[in-house]
mmCIF file of C-alpha atoms and ligand atoms in Angstrom:
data_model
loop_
_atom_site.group_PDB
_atom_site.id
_atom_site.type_symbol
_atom_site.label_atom_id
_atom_site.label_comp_id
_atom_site.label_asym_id
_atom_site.label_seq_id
_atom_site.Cartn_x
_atom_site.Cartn_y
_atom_site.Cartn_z
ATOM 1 C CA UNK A 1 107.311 -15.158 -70.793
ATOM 2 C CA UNK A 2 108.280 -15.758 -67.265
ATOM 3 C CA UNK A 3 111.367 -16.763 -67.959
ATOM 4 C CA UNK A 4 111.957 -13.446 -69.468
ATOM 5 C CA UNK A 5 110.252 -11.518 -66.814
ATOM 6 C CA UNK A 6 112.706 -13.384 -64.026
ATOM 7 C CA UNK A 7 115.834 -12.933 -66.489
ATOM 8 C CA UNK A 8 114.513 -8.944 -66.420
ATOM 9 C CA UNK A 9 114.068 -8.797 -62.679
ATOM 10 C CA UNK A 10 117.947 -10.100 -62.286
ATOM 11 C CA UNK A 11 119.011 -8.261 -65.195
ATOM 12 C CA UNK A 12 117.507 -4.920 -62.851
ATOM 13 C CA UNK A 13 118.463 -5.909 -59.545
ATOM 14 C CA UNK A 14 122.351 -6.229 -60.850
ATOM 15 C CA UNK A 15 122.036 -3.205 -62.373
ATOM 16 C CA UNK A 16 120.848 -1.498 -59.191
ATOM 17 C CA UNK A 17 124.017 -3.182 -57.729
ATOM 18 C CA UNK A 18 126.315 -1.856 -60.003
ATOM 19 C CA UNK A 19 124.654 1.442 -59.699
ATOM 20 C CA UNK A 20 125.520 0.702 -56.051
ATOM 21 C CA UNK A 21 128.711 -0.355 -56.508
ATOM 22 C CA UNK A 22 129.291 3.026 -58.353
ATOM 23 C CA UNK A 23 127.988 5.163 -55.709
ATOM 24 C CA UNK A 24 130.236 3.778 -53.152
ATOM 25 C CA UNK A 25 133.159 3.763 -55.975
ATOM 26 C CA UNK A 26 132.377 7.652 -55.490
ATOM 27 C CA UNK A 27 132.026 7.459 -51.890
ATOM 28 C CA UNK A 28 135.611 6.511 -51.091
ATOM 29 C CA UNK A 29 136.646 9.476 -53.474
ATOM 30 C CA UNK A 30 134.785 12.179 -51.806
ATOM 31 C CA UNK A 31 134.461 10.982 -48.096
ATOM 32 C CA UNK A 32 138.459 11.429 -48.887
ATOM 33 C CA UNK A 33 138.495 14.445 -50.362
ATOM 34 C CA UNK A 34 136.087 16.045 -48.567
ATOM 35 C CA UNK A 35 137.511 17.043 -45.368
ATOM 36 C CA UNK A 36 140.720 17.824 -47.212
ATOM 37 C CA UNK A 37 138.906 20.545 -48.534
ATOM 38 C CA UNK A 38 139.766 18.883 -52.345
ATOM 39 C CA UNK A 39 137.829 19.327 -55.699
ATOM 40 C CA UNK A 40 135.922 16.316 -56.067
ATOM 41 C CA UNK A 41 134.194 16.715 -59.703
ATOM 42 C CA UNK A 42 136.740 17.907 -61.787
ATOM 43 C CA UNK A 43 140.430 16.492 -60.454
ATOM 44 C CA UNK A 44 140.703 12.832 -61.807
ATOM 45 C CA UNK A 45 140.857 9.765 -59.533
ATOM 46 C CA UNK A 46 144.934 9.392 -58.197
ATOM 47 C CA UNK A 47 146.442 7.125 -55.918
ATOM 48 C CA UNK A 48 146.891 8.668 -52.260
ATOM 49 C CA UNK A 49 150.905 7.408 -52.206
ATOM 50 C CA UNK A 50 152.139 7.839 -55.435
ATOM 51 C CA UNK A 51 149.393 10.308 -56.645
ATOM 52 C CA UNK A 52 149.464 8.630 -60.200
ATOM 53 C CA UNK A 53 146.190 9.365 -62.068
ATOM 54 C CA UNK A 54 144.232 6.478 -62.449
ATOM 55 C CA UNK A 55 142.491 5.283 -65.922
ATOM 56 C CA UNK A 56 139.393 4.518 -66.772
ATOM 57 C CA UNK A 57 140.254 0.123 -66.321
ATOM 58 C CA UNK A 58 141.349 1.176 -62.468
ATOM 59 C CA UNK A 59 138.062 2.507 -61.698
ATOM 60 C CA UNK A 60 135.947 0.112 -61.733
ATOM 61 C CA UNK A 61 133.885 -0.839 -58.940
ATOM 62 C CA UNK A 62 134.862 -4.116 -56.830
ATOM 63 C CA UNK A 63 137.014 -5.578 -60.419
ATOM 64 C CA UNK A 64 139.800 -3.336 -60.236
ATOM 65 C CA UNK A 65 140.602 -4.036 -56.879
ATOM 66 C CA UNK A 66 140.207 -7.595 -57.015
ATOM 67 C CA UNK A 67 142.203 -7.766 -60.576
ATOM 68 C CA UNK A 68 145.062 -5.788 -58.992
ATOM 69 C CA UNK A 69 145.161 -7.775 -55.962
ATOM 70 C CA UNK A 70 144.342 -5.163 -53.509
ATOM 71 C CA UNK A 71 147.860 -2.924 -54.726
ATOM 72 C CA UNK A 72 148.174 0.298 -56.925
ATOM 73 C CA UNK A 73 148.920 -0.771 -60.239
ATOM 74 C CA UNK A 74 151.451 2.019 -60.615
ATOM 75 C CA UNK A 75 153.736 1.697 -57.525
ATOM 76 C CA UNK A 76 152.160 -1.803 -55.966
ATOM 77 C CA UNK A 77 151.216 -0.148 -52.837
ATOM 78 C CA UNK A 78 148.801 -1.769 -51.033
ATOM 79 C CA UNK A 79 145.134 -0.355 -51.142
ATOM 80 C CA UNK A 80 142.734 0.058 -48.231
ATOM 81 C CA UNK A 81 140.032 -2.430 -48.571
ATOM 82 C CA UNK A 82 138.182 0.717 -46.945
ATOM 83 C CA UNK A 83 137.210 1.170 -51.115
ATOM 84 C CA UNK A 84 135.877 -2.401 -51.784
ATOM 85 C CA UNK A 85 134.506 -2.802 -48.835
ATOM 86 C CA UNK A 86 132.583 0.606 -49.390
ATOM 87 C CA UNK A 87 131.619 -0.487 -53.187
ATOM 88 C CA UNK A 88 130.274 -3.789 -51.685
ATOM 89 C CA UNK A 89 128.669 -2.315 -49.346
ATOM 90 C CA UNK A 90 126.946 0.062 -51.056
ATOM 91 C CA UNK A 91 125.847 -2.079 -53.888
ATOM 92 C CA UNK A 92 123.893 -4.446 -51.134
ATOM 93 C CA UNK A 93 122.368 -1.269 -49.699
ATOM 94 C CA UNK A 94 120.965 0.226 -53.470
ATOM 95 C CA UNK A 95 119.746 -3.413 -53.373
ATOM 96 C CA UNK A 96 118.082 -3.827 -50.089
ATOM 97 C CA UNK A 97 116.458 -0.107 -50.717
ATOM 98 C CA UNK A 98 114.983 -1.417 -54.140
ATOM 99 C CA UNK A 99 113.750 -4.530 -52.739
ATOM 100 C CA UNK A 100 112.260 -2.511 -49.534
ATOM 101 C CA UNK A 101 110.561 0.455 -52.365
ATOM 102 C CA UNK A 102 111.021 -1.165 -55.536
ATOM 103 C CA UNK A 103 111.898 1.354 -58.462
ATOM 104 C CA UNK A 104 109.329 4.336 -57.188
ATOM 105 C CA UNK A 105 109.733 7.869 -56.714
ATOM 106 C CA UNK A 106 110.202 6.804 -52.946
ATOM 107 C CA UNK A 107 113.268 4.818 -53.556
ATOM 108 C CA UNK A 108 114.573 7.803 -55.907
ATOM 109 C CA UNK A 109 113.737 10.328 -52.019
ATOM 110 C CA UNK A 110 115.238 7.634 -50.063
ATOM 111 C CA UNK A 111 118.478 7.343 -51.987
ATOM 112 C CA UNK A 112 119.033 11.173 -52.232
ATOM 113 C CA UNK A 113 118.608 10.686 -48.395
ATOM 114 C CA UNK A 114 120.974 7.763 -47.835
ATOM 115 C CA UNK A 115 124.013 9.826 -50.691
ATOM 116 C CA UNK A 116 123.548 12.708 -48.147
ATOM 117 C CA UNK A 117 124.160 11.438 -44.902
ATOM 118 C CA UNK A 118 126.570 8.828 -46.160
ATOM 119 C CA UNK A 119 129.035 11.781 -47.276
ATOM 120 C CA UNK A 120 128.242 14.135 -44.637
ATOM 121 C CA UNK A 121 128.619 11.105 -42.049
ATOM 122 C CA UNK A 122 131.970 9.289 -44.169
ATOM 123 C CA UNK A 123 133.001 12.888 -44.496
ATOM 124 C CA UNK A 124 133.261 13.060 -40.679
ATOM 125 C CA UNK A 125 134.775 9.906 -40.026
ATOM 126 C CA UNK A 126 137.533 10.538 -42.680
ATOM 127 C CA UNK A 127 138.470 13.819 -40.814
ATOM 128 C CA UNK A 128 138.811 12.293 -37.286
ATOM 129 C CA UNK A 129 140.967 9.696 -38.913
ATOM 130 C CA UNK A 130 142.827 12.542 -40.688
ATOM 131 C CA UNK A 131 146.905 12.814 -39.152
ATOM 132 C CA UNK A 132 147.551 16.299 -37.867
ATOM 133 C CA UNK A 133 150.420 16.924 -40.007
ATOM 134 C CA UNK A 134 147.226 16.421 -42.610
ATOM 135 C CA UNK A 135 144.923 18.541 -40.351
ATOM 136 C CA UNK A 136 147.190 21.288 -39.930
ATOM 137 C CA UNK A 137 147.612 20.811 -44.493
ATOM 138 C CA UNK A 138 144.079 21.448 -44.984
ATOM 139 C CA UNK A 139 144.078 24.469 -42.274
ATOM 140 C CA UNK A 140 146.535 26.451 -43.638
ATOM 141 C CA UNK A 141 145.620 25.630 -47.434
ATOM 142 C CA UNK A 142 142.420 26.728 -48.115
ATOM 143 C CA UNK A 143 140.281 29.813 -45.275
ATOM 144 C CA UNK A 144 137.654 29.708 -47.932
ATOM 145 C CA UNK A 145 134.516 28.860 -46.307
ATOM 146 C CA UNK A 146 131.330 26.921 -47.761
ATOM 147 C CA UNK A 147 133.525 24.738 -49.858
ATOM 148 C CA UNK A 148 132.137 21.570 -48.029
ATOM 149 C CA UNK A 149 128.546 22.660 -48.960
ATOM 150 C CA UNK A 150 129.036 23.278 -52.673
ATOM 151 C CA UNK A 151 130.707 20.103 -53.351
ATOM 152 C CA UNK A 152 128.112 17.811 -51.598
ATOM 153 C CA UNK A 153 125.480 19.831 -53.272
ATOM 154 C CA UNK A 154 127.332 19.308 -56.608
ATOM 155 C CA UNK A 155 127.636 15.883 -55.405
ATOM 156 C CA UNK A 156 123.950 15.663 -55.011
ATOM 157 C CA UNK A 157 122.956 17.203 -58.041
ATOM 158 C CA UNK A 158 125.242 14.533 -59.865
ATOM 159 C CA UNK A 159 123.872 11.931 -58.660
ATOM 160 C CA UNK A 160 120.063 12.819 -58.639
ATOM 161 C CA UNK A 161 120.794 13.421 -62.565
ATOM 162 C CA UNK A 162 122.717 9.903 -62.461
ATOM 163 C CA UNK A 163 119.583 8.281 -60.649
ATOM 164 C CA UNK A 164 116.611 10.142 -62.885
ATOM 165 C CA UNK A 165 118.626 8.899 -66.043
ATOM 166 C CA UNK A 166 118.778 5.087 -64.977
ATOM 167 C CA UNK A 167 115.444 5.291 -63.508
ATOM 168 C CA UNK A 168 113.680 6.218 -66.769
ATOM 169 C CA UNK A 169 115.958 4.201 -68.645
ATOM 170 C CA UNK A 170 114.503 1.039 -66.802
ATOM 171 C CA UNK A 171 110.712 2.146 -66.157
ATOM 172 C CA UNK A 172 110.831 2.626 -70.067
ATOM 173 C CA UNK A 173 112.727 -0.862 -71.070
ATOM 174 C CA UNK A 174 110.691 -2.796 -68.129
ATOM 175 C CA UNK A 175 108.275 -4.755 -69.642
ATOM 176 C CA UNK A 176 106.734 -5.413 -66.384
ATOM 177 C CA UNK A 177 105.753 -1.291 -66.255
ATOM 178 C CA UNK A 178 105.193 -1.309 -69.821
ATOM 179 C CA UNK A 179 102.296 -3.403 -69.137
ATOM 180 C CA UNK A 180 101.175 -1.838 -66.143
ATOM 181 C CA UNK A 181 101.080 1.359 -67.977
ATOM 182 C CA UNK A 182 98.821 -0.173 -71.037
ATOM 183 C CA UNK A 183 96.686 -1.917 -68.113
ATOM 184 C CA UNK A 184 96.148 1.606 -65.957
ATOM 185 C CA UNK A 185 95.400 3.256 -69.831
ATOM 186 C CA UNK A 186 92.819 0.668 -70.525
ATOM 187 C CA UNK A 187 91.367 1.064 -67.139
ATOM 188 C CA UNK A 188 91.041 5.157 -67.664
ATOM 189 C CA UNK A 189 89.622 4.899 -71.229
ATOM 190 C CA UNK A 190 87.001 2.175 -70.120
ATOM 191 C CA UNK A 191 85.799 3.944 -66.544
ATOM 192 C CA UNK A 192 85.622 7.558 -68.729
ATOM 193 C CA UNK A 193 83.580 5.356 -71.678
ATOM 194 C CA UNK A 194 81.536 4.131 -68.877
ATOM 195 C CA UNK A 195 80.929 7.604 -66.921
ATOM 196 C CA UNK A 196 80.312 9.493 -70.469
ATOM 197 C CA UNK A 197 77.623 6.802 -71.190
ATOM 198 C CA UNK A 198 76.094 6.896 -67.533
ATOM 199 C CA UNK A 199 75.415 10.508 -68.175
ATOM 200 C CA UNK A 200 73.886 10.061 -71.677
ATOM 201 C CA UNK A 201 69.561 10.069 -71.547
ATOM 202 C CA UNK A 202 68.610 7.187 -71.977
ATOM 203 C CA UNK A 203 67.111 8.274 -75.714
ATOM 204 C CA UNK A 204 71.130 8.797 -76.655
ATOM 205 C CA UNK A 205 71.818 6.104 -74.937
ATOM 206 C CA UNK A 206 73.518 4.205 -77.819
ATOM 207 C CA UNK A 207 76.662 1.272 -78.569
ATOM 208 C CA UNK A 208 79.568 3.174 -80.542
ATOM 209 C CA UNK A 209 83.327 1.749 -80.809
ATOM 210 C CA UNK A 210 85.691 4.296 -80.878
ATOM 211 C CA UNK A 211 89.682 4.058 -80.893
ATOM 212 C CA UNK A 212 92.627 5.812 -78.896
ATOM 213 C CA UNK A 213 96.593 5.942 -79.058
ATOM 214 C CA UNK A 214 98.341 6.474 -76.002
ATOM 215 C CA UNK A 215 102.345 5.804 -75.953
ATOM 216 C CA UNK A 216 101.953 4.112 -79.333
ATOM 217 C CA UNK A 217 99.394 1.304 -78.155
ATOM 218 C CA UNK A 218 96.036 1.046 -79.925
ATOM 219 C CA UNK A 219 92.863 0.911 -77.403
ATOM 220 C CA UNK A 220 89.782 -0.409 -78.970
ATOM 221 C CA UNK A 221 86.837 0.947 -76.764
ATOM 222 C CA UNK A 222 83.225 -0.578 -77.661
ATOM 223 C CA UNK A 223 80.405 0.194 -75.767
ATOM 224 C CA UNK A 224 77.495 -1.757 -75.852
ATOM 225 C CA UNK A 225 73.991 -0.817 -74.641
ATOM 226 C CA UNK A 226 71.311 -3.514 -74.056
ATOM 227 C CA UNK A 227 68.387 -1.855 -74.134
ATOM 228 C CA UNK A 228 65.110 -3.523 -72.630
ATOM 229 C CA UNK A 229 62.652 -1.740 -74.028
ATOM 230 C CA UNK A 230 61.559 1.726 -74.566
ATOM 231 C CA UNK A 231 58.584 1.497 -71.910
ATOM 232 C CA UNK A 232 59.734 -0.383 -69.258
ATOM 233 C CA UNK A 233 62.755 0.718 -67.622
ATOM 234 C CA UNK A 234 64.078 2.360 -64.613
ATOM 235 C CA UNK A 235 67.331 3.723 -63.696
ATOM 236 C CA UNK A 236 68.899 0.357 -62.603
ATOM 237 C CA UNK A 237 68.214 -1.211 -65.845
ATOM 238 C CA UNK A 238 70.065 1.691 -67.318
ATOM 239 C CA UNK A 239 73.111 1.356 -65.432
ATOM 240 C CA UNK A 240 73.324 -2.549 -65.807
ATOM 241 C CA UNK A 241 72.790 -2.536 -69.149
ATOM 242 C CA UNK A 242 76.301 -0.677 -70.681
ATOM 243 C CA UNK A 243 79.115 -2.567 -71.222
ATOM 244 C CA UNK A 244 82.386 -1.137 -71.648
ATOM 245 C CA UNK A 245 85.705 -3.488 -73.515
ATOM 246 C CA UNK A 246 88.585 -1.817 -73.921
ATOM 247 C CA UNK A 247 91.089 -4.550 -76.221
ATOM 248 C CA UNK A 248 94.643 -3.541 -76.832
ATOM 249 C CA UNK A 249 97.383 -5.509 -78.311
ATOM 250 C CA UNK A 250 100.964 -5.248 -76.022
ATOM 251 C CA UNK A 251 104.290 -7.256 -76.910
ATOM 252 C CA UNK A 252 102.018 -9.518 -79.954
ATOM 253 C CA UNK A 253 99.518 -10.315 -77.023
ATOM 254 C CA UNK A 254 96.017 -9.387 -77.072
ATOM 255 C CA UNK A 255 94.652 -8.136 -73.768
ATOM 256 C CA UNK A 256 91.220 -6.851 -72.549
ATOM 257 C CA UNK A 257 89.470 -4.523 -70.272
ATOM 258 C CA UNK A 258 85.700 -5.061 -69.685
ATOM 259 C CA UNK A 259 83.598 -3.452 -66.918
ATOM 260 C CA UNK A 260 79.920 -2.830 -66.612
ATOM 261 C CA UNK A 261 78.475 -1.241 -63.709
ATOM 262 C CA UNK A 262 77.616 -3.751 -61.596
ATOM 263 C CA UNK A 263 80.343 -6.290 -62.074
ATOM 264 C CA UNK A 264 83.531 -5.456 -62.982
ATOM 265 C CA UNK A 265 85.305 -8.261 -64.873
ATOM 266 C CA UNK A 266 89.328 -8.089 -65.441
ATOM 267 C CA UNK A 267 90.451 -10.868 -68.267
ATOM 268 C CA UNK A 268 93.340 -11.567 -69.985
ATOM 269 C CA UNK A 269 95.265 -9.524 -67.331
HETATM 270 ZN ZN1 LIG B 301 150.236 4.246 -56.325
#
């Protein structure tokens, strides 16, 4: 079991590095394009010197350019290692962030963050460094204004879809979350048994088991009430006397919630 759980947490970190590595694949494209006022969603990846469209084995983050040797495939030009270096880069970064948040709605805020100011700040950097035969290209090409703004927000939007989609895809498949999830379930049915039971006279006052499903795990909740005696009693004896388990079975394992209101025991967990 920890075996798996350590294959999982490497299995998730290299995916957040290839989700990295992708980002800054993307990067390099639109910190390009950007400031030369190009389409960045819709016009397919070329090279910048012979302008060849580039297929789907040339895009690949870090591989390509180390299986081509650094050089176009099309007219052997050398590349820039401005693009691995970005997709390197990058792909530490999504790691450091996930170490630094872990997978949270946080590191989701931070990363929209980081995507903006990387473009708007590569953006810049790829203008200054822009020839003015290129600056005076853009200039006389385009006077529509705004088109900056609608491509990083497309940009944005892209990648907020890209980052919700992998982010549910591994909170769901996690089995670390899954059992977090089950755990905080258990918790909620046995502190609502316990509450319900706390408000009960102590005439009602009885033991019951009763069953939930939530996201397709069973809860068993039992209550049991050890009453003293009909007499003698006083609210304390109430309160100490309910017990609350709440078993569940997760991954073929059986696991249990018990509270009662003085002590609160957590087994199995
Ligand atoms: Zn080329």
């Amino acid at each position: 079991m920890e075996n798996l759980e350590l294959f999982l947490n490497i299995f998730i970190i290299f995916c957040i590095f290839v989700i990295g590595t992708l980002f800054g694949s993307f990067f390099t494209l639109a910190i390009y394009r950007i400031p030369r006022k190009e389409d960045i969603v819709k016009t397919r990846s070329y090279c910048p010197n012979c302008k060849h469209n580039l297929g789907f084995f040339d895009l690949i983050p870090v591989l390509s350019y180390i299986f081509h040797l650094g050089k176009c495939k099309y007219c052997k030009k050398p590349i820039s290692p401005r693009y691995i270096l970005i997709e390197l880069f990058n792909g530490v970064a999504f790691v450091l962030m996930y170490f630094l948040l872990g997978y949270t709605v946080k590191f989701l805020a931070l990363v929209l963050v980081y995507v903006t100011l990387f473009l708007i700040i590569g953006s810049n950097i790829m203008q200054n460094n822009m020839t003015e035969a290129e600056k005076i290209e853009v200039q006389n090409k385009s006077k529509k204004k705004g088109v900056f703004l609608v491509e990083l927000l497309a940009a944005v939007i892209l990648f907020t879809v890209l980052m919700v989609v992998s982010y549910s895809i591994i909170r769901n498949y996690s089995p670390k979350s899954q059992e977090t999830l089950a755990r905080s379930n258990a918790i909620y049915l046995a502190v609502k048994a316990m509450e319900v039971s706390k408000a009960c006279d102590y005439k009602d006052l009885i033991s019951y088991t009763d069953q939930y499903t939530i996201d397709g795990v069973s809860y068993m909740v039992d209550v049991t009430v050890q009453k003293q005696s009909d007499l003698d009693f006083d609210k304390l004896d109430l309160i100490s006397n309910i017990y609350v388990n709440v078993s569940y079975m997760l991954n073929d394992q059986p696991k249990n919630f018990e509270i009662n209101t003085i002590k609160i025991n957590d087994m199995n967990i």
